[in-house]
Short mmCIF file of C-alpha atoms in Angstrom, two decimals:
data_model
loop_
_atom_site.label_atom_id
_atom_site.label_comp_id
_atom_site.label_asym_id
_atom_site.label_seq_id
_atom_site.Cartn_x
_atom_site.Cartn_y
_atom_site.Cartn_z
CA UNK A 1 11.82 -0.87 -26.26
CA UNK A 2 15.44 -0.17 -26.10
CA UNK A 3 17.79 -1.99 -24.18
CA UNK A 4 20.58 -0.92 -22.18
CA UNK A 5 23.81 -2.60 -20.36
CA UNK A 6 24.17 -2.27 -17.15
CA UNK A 7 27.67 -0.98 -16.15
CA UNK A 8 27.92 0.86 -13.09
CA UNK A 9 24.50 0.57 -11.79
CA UNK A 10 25.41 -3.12 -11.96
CA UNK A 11 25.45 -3.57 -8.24
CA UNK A 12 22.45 -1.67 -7.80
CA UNK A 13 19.91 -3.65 -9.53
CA UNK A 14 19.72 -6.80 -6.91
CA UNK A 15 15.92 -6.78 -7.61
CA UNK A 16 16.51 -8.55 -10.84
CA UNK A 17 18.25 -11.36 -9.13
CA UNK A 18 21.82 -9.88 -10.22
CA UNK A 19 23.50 -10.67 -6.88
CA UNK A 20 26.92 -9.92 -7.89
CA UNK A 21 29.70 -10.27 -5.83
CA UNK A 22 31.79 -7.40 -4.62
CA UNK A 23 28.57 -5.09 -3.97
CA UNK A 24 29.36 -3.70 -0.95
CA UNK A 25 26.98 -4.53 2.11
CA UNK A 26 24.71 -7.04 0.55
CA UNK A 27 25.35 -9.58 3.07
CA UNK A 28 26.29 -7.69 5.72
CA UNK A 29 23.35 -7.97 7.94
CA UNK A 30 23.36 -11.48 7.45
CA UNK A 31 25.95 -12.32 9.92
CA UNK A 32 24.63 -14.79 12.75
CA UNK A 33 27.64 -13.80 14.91
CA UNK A 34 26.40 -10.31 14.82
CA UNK A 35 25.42 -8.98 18.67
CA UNK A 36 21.67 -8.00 19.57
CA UNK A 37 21.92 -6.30 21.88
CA UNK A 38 22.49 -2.09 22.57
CA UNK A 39 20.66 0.82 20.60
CA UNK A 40 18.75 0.96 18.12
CA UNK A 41 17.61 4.32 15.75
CA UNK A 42 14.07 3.59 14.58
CA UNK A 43 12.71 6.07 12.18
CA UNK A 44 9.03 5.67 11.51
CA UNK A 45 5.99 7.91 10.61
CA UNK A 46 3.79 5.50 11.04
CA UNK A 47 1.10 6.12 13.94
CA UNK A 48 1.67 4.04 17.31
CA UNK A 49 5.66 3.94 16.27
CA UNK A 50 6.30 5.43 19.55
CA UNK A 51 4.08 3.63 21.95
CA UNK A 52 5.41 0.68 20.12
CA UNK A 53 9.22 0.73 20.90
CA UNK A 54 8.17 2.12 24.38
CA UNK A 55 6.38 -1.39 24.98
CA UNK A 56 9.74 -3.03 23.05
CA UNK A 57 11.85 -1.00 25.25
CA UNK A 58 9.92 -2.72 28.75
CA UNK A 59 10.34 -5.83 27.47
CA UNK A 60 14.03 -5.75 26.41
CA UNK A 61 16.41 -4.66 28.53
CA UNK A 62 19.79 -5.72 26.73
CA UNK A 63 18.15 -3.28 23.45
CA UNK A 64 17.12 0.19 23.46
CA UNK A 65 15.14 1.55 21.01
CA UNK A 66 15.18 5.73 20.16
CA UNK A 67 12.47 6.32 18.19
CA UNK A 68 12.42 9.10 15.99
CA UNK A 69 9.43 10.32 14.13
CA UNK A 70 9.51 11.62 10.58
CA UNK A 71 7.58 13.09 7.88
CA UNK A 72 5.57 10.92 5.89
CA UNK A 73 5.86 10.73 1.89
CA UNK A 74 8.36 12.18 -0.28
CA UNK A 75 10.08 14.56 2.06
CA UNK A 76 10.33 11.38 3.93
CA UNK A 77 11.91 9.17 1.27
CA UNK A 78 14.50 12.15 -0.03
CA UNK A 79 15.66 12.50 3.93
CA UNK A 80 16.30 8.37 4.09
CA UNK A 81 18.13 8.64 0.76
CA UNK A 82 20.76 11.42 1.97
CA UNK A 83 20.87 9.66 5.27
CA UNK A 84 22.18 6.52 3.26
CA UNK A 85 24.81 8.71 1.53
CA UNK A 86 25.56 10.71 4.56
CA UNK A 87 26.36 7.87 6.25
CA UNK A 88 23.95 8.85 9.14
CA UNK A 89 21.41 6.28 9.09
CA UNK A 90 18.77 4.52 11.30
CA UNK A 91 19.12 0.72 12.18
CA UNK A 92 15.26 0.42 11.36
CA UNK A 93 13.33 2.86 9.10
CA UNK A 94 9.91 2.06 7.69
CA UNK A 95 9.42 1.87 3.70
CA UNK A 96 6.19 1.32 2.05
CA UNK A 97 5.43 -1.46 -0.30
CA UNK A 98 6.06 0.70 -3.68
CA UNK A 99 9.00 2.38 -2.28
CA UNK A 100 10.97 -0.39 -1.70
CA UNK A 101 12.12 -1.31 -4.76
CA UNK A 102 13.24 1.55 -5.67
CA UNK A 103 15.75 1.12 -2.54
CA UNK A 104 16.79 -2.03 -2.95
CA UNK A 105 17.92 -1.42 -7.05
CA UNK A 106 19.54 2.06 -5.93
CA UNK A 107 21.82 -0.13 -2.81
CA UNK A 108 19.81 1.54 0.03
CA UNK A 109 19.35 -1.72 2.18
CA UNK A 110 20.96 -4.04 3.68
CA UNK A 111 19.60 -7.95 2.75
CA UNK A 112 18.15 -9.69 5.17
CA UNK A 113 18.44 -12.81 3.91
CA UNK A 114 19.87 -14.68 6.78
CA UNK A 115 18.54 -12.55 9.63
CA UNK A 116 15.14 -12.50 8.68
CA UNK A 117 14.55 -14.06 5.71
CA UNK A 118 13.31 -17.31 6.86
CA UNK A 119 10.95 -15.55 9.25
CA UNK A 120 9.65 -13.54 6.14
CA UNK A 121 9.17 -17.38 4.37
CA UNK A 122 6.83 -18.73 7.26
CA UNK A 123 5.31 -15.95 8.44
CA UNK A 124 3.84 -14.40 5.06
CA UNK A 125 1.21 -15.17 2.22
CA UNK A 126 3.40 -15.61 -1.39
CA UNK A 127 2.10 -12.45 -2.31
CA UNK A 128 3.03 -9.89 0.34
CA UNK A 129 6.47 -11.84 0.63
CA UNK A 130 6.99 -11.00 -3.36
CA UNK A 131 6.71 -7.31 -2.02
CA UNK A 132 9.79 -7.77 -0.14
CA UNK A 133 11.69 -10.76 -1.87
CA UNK A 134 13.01 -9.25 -4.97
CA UNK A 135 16.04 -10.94 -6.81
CA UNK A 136 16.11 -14.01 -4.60
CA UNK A 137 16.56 -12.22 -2.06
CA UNK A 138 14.89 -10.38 1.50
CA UNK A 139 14.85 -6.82 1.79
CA UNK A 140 12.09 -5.61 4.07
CA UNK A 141 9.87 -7.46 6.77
CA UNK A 142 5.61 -6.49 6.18
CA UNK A 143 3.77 -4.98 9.26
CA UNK A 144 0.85 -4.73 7.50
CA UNK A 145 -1.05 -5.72 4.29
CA UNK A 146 -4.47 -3.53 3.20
CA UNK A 147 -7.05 -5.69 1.44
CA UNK A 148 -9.59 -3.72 -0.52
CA UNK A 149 -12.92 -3.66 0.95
CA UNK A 150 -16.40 -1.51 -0.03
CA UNK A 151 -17.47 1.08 2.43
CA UNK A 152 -21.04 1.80 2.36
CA UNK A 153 -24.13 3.92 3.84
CA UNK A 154 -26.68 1.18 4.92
CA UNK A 155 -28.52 3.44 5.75
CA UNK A 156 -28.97 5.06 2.50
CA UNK A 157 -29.07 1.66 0.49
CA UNK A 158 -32.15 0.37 2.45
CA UNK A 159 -34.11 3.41 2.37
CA UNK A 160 -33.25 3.70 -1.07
CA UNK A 161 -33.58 0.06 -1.92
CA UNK A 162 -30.34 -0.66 -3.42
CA UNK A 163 -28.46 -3.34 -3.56
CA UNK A 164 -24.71 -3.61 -2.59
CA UNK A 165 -22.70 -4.67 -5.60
CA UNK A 166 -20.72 -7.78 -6.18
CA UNK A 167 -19.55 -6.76 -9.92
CA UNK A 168 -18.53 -3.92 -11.25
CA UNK A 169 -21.46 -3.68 -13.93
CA UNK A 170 -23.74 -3.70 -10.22
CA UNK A 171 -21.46 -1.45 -9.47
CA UNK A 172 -22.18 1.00 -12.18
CA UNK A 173 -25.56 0.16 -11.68
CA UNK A 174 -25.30 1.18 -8.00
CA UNK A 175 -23.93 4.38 -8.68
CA UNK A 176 -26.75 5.71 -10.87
CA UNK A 177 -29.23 4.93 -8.17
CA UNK A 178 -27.53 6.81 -6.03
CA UNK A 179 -26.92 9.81 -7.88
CA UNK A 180 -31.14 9.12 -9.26
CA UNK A 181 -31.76 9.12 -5.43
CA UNK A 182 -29.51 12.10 -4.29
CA UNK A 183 -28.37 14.11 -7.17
CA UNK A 184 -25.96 15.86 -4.55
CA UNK A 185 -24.80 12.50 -3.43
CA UNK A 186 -22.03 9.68 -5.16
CA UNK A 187 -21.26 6.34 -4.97
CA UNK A 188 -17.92 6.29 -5.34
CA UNK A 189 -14.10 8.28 -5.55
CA UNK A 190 -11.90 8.90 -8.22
CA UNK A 191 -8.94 10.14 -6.35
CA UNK A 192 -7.27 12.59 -8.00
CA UNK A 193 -3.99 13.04 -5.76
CA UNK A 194 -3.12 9.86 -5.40
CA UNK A 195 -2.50 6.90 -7.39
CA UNK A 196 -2.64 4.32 -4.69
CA UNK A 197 -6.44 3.11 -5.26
CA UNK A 198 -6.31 3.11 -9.47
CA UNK A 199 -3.01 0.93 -8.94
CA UNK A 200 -4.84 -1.29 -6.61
CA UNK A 201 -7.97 -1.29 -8.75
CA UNK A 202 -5.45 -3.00 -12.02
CA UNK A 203 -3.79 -5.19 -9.55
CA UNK A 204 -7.00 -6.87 -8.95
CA UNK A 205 -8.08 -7.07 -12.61
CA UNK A 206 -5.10 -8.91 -13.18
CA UNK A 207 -2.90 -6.13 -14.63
CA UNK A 208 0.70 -6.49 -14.18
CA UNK A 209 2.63 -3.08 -14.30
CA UNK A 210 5.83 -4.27 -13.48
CA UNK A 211 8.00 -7.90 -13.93
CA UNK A 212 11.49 -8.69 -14.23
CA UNK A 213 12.65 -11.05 -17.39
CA UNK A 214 16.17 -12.41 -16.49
CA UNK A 215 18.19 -9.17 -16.47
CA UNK A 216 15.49 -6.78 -17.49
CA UNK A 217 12.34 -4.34 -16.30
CA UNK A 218 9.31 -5.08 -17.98
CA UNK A 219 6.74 -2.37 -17.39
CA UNK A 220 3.51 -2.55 -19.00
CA UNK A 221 1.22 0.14 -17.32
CA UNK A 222 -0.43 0.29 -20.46
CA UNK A 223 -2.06 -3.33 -20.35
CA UNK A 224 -4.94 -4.82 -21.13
CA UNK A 225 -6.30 -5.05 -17.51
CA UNK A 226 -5.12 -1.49 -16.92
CA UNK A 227 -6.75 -0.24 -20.21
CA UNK A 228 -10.18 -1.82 -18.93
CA UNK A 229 -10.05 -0.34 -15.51
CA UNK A 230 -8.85 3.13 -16.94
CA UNK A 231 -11.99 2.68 -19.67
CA UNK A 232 -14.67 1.88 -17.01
CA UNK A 233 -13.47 4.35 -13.84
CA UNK A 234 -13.04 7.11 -16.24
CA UNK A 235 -16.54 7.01 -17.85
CA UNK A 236 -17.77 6.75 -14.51
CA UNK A 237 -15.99 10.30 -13.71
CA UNK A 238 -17.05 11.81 -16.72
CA UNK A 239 -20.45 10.92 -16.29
CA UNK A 240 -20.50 12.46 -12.95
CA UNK A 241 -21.06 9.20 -11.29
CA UNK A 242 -18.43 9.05 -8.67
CA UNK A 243 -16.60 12.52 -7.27
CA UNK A 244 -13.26 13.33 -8.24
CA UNK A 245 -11.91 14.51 -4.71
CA UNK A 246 -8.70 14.75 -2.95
CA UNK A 247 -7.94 11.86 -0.75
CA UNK A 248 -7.46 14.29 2.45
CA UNK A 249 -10.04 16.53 3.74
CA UNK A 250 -12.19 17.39 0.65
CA UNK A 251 -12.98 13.76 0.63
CA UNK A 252 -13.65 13.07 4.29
CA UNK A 253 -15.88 16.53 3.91
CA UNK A 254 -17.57 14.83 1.44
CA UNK A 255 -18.26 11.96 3.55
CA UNK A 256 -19.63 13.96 6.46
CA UNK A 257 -22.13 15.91 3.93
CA UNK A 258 -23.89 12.90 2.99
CA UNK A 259 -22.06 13.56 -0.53
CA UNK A 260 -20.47 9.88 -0.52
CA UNK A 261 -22.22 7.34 0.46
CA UNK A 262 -19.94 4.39 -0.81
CA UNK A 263 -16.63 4.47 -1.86
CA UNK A 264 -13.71 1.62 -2.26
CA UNK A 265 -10.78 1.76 0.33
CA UNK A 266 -8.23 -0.59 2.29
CA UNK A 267 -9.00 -2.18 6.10
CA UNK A 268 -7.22 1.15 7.34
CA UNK A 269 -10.05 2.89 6.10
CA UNK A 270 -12.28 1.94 9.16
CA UNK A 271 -10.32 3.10 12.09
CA UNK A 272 -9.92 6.63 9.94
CA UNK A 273 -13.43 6.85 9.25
CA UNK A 274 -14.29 6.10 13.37
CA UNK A 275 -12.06 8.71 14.06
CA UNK A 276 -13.07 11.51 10.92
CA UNK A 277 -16.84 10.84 11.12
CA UNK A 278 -17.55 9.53 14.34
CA UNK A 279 -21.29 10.88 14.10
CA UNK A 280 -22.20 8.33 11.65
CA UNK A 281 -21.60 5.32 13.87
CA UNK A 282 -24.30 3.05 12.65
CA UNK A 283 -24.56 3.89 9.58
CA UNK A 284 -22.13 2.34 7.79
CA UNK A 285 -21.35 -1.37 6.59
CA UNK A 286 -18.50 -3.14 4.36
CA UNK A 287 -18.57 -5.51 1.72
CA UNK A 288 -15.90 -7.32 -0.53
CA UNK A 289 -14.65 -5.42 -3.05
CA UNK A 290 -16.83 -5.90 -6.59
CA UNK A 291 -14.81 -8.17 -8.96
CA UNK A 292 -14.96 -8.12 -12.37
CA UNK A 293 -16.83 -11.62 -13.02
CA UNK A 294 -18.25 -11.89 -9.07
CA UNK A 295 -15.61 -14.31 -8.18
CA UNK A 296 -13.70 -12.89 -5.20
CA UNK A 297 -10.32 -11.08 -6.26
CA UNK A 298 -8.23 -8.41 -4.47
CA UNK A 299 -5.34 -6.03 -4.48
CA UNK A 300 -3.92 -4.00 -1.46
CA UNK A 301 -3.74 0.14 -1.45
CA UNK A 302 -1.56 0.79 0.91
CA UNK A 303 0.68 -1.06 3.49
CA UNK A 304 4.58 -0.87 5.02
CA UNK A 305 8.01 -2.93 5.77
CA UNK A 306 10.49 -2.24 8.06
CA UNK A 307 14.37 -2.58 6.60
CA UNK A 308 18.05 -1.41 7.77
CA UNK A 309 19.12 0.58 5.77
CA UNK A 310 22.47 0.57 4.02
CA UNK A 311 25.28 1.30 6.33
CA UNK A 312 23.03 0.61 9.91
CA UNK A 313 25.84 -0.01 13.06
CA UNK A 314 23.65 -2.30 15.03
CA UNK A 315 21.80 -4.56 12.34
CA UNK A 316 21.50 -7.26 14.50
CA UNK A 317 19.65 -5.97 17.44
CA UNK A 318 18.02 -3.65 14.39
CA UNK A 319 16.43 -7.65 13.27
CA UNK A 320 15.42 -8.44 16.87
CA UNK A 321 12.97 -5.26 16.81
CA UNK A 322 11.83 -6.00 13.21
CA UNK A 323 10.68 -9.47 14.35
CA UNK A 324 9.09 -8.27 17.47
CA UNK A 325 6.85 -5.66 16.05
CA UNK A 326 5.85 -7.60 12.32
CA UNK A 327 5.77 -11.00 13.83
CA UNK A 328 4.89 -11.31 17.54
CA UNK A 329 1.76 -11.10 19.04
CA UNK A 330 2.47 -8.55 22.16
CA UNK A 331 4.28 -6.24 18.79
CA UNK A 332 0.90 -6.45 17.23
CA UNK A 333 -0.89 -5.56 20.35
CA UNK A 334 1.09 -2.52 21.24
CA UNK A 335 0.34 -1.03 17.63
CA UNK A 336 -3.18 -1.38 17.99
CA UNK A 337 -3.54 -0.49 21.88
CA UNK A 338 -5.31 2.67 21.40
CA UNK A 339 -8.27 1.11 20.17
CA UNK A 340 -8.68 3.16 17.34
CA UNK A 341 -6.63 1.28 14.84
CA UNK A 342 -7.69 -0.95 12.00
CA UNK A 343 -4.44 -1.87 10.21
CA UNK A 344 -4.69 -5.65 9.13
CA UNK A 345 -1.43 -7.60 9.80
CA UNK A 346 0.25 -8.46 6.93
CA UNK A 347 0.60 -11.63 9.30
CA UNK A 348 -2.41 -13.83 9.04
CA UNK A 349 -2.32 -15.51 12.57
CA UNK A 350 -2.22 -12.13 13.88
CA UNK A 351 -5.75 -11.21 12.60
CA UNK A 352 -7.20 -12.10 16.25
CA UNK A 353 -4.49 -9.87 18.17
CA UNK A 354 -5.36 -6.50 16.12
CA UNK A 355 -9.64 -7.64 15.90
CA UNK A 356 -9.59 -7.73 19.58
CA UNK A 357 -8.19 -4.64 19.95
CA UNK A 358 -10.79 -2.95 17.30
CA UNK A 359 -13.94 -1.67 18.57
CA UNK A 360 -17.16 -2.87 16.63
CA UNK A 361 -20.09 -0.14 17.53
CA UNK A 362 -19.28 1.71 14.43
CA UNK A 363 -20.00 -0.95 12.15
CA UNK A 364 -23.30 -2.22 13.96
CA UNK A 365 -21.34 -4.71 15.37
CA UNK A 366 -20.04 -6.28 11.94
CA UNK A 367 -16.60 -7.88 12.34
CA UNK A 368 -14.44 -5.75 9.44
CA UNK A 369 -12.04 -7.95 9.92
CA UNK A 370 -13.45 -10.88 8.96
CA UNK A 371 -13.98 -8.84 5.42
CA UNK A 372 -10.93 -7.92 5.75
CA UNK A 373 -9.41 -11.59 5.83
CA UNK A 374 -11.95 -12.51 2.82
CA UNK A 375 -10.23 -10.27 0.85
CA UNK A 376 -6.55 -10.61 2.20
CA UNK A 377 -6.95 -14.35 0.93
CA UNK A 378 -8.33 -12.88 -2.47
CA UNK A 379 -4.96 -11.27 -3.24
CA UNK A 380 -4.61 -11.77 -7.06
CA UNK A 381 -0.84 -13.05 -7.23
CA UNK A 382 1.81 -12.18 -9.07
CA UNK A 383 2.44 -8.23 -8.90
CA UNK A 384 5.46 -6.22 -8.51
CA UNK A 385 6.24 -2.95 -7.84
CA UNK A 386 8.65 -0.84 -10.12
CA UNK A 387 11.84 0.49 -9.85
CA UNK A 388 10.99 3.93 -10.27
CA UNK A 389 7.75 4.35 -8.37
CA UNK A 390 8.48 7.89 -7.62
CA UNK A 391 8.65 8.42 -11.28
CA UNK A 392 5.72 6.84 -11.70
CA UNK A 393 3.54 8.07 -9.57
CA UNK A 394 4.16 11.90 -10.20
CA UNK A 395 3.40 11.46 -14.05
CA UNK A 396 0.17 9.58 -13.04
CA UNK A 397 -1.23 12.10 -10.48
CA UNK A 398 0.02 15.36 -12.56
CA UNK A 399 -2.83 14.75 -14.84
CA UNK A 400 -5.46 12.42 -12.71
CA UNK A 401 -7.59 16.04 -12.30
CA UNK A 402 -8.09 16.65 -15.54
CA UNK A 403 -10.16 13.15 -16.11
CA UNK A 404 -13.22 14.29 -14.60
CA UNK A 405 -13.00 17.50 -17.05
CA UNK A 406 -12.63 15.48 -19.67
CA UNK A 407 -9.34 16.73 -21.38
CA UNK A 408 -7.54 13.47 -20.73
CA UNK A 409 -8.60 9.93 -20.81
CA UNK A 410 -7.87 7.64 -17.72
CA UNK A 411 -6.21 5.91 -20.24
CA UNK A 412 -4.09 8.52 -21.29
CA UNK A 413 -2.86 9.47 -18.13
CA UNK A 414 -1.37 5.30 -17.64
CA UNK A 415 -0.02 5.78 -21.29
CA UNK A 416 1.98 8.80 -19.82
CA UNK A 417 2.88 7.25 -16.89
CA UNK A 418 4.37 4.50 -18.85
CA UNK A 419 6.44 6.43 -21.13
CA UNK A 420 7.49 8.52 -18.23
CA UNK A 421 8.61 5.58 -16.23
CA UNK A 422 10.18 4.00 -19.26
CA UNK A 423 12.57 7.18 -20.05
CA UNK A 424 13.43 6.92 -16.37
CA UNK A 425 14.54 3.39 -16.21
CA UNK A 426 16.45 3.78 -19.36
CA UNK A 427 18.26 7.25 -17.80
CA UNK A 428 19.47 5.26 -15.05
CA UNK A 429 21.08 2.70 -16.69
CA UNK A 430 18.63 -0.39 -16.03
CA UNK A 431 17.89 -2.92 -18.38
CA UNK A 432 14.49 -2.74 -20.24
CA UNK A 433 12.51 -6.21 -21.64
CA UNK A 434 11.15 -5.62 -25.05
#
């Protein structure tokens, strides 16, 4: 691959640990002089945002918290962006896992280093807090991690005598029966508008997409871990073995016709299947995730930080909300007071706050959480997301439909991706590792 200097964009690219002096508002939110006290502009789409700096707000007078809610996705991420160039910024926004890189190479955030750093160090597994650490340094605080777990009919696999799979050759296996036993029905989703699941599904084979080498991006979507997941979830799509649905309401549809009766997800999973197919209480179980050689290994789909933005006027109260609602327990409780949440802290000893809160009847009684923390200690180390996940992401889901039809490969589409991601990398003057 070709390599380029970094000139201008030198400041930008903190995430590869080039914390040069001069760049302005690196350290500014690191100041332990800094007041916490007045308001604070919380953007958030995340659900329970508002409940949750109405129970912040109660609890401390000297800050006030105006929440403001905001569209989810990329609308979301272009209206943060201008805000940061506008100079109208919140002092807390939320940024998911894959997005924040992105925002900490472009100068978007302010380091938290000093503020909340150390809290990040002792409150987080190493690999959620390689999420947020990038370059040696803090940019974003977790609120929630999202272990993969299976989601099956128990129902359906007792009557039909199947067995629930611990490998992915059972897992094959288990798909065929189902299909054998239901030709209408599946056992499991190819999504095919969002990339979130096949990214998870190579994190936990041990694919790599992303690393940094000194001063450089290595990206390597293309991998042999990738390559084996793209090979083995692609045959099953183009042997009609799992559906090839939309993540949103063709797939829930799907699951409420009896025409998916297991499919791989994250912990959130359960509280949106309570609420989206609440007549199936009962019937459903979950299971870790099937590994490649039955030895237990996971990857998270989902999950969000909190940061300050570049430019935020009252950082330091801005850090006193960020601890309260990743990191306390009565923060963790106000997310989940509704009763209908399942997010999994990204916080281990808050596991009993959020599994108190989470009704069982759904599940027969099974505690999900306890799958849950199976597979949140299962976390395969060592991945990274990119610089340019925006980038990334389009070129993968711009051809994901056309697996199941068979004019593209799985493969194919992570061999674009790559090449797409490359060209970007290189057009904005980062470094690239051969």
């Amino acid at each position: 691959m070709l390599r380029r200097r970094l000139t201008a964009m030198a400041c930008s690219v903190v995430a590869l640990g080039l914390t040069a002096t001069g760049c302005g508002g690196s350290d500014s939110a690191g100041s332990a002089t800094q007041k916490k006290t007045g308001e604070v502009t919380f953007w958030s789409f995340v659900k329970g945002s508002d409940k949750v700096a109405a129970a912040f707000n109660r609890t401390h007078p000297d800050i006030k918290v105006k929440f403001e809610t905001v569209p989810s996705g990329q609308e979301y991420y272009s209206k943060l962006s201008n805000a940061v160039k506008a100079g109208t910024v919140p002092d807390v926004a939320v940024v998911e896992y894959p997005q924040l890189p992105e925002f900490a190479t472009q100068g978007k955030l302010e380091s938290l280093d000093t503020t909340l750093g150390p809290l990040v160090d002792k409150h987080f597994p190493a690999p959620v807090r390689r999420l947020v650490q990038l370059g040696g340094r803090t940019w974003g605080v977790p609120r929630d991690a999202a272990p993969l777990m299976l989601y099956y009919r128990n129902d359906f696999f007792k009557a039909h005598k199947i067995d629930v799979p611990r490998t992915w050759d059972a897992y094959r296996n288990m798909t065929e029966r189902v299909k054998k036993a239901d030709p209408k029905a599946r056992g499991g989703v190819l999504y095919t508008d969002n990339p979130g699941l096949l990214s998870a599904l190579t994190w936990q084979a041990g694919a790599t997409w992303f690393a940094t080498k000194k001063d450089a991006w290595k990206v390597s979507l293309d991998d042999a871990p990738s390559k084996k997941v793209a090979d083995y979830w692609g045959d099953l799509a183009r042997k009609d073995l799992v559906s090839s649905l939309s993540t949103l309401d063709p797939f829930w549809t799907s699951v409420q016709q009896n025409r998916t009766v297991a499919y791989v997800c994250a912990s959130w999973c359960a509280g949106a299947q309570q609420a989206t197919v609440a007549d199936q209480a009962g019937k459903w179980s979950v299971a870790p995730v099937p590994t490649w050689d039955g030895k237990p290994a996971s990857a998270m789909y989902g999950g969000s930080t909190f940061v300050v933005p570049k430019g935020a006027r009252n950082s330091g109260a801005a850090a006193e909300f960020i601890k309260w609602i990743t990191t306390d327990p009565a923060g963790m409780k106000a997310w989940v007071s509704d009763g209908t949440s399942s997010m999994f802290p990204a916080d281990p000893s808050l596991v009993p706050v959020t599994k108190k809160a989470f009704p069982t009847d759904y599940f027969g009684g099974q505690d999900v959480y306890a799958v849950g923390s199976e597979s949140y200690d299962a976390v395969v180390p060592g991945w990274t997301w990119g610089p340019v996940m925006g980038t990334t992401n389009t070129a993968i889901v711009d051809r994901l439909p056309k697996v199941a039809e068979g004019d593209v490969t799985l493969a194919d589409v992570l061999d674009g991706a790559q090449k797409a991601t490359v060209k970007d990398i290189e057009h904005r003057g980062m470094t690239l590792a051969p």
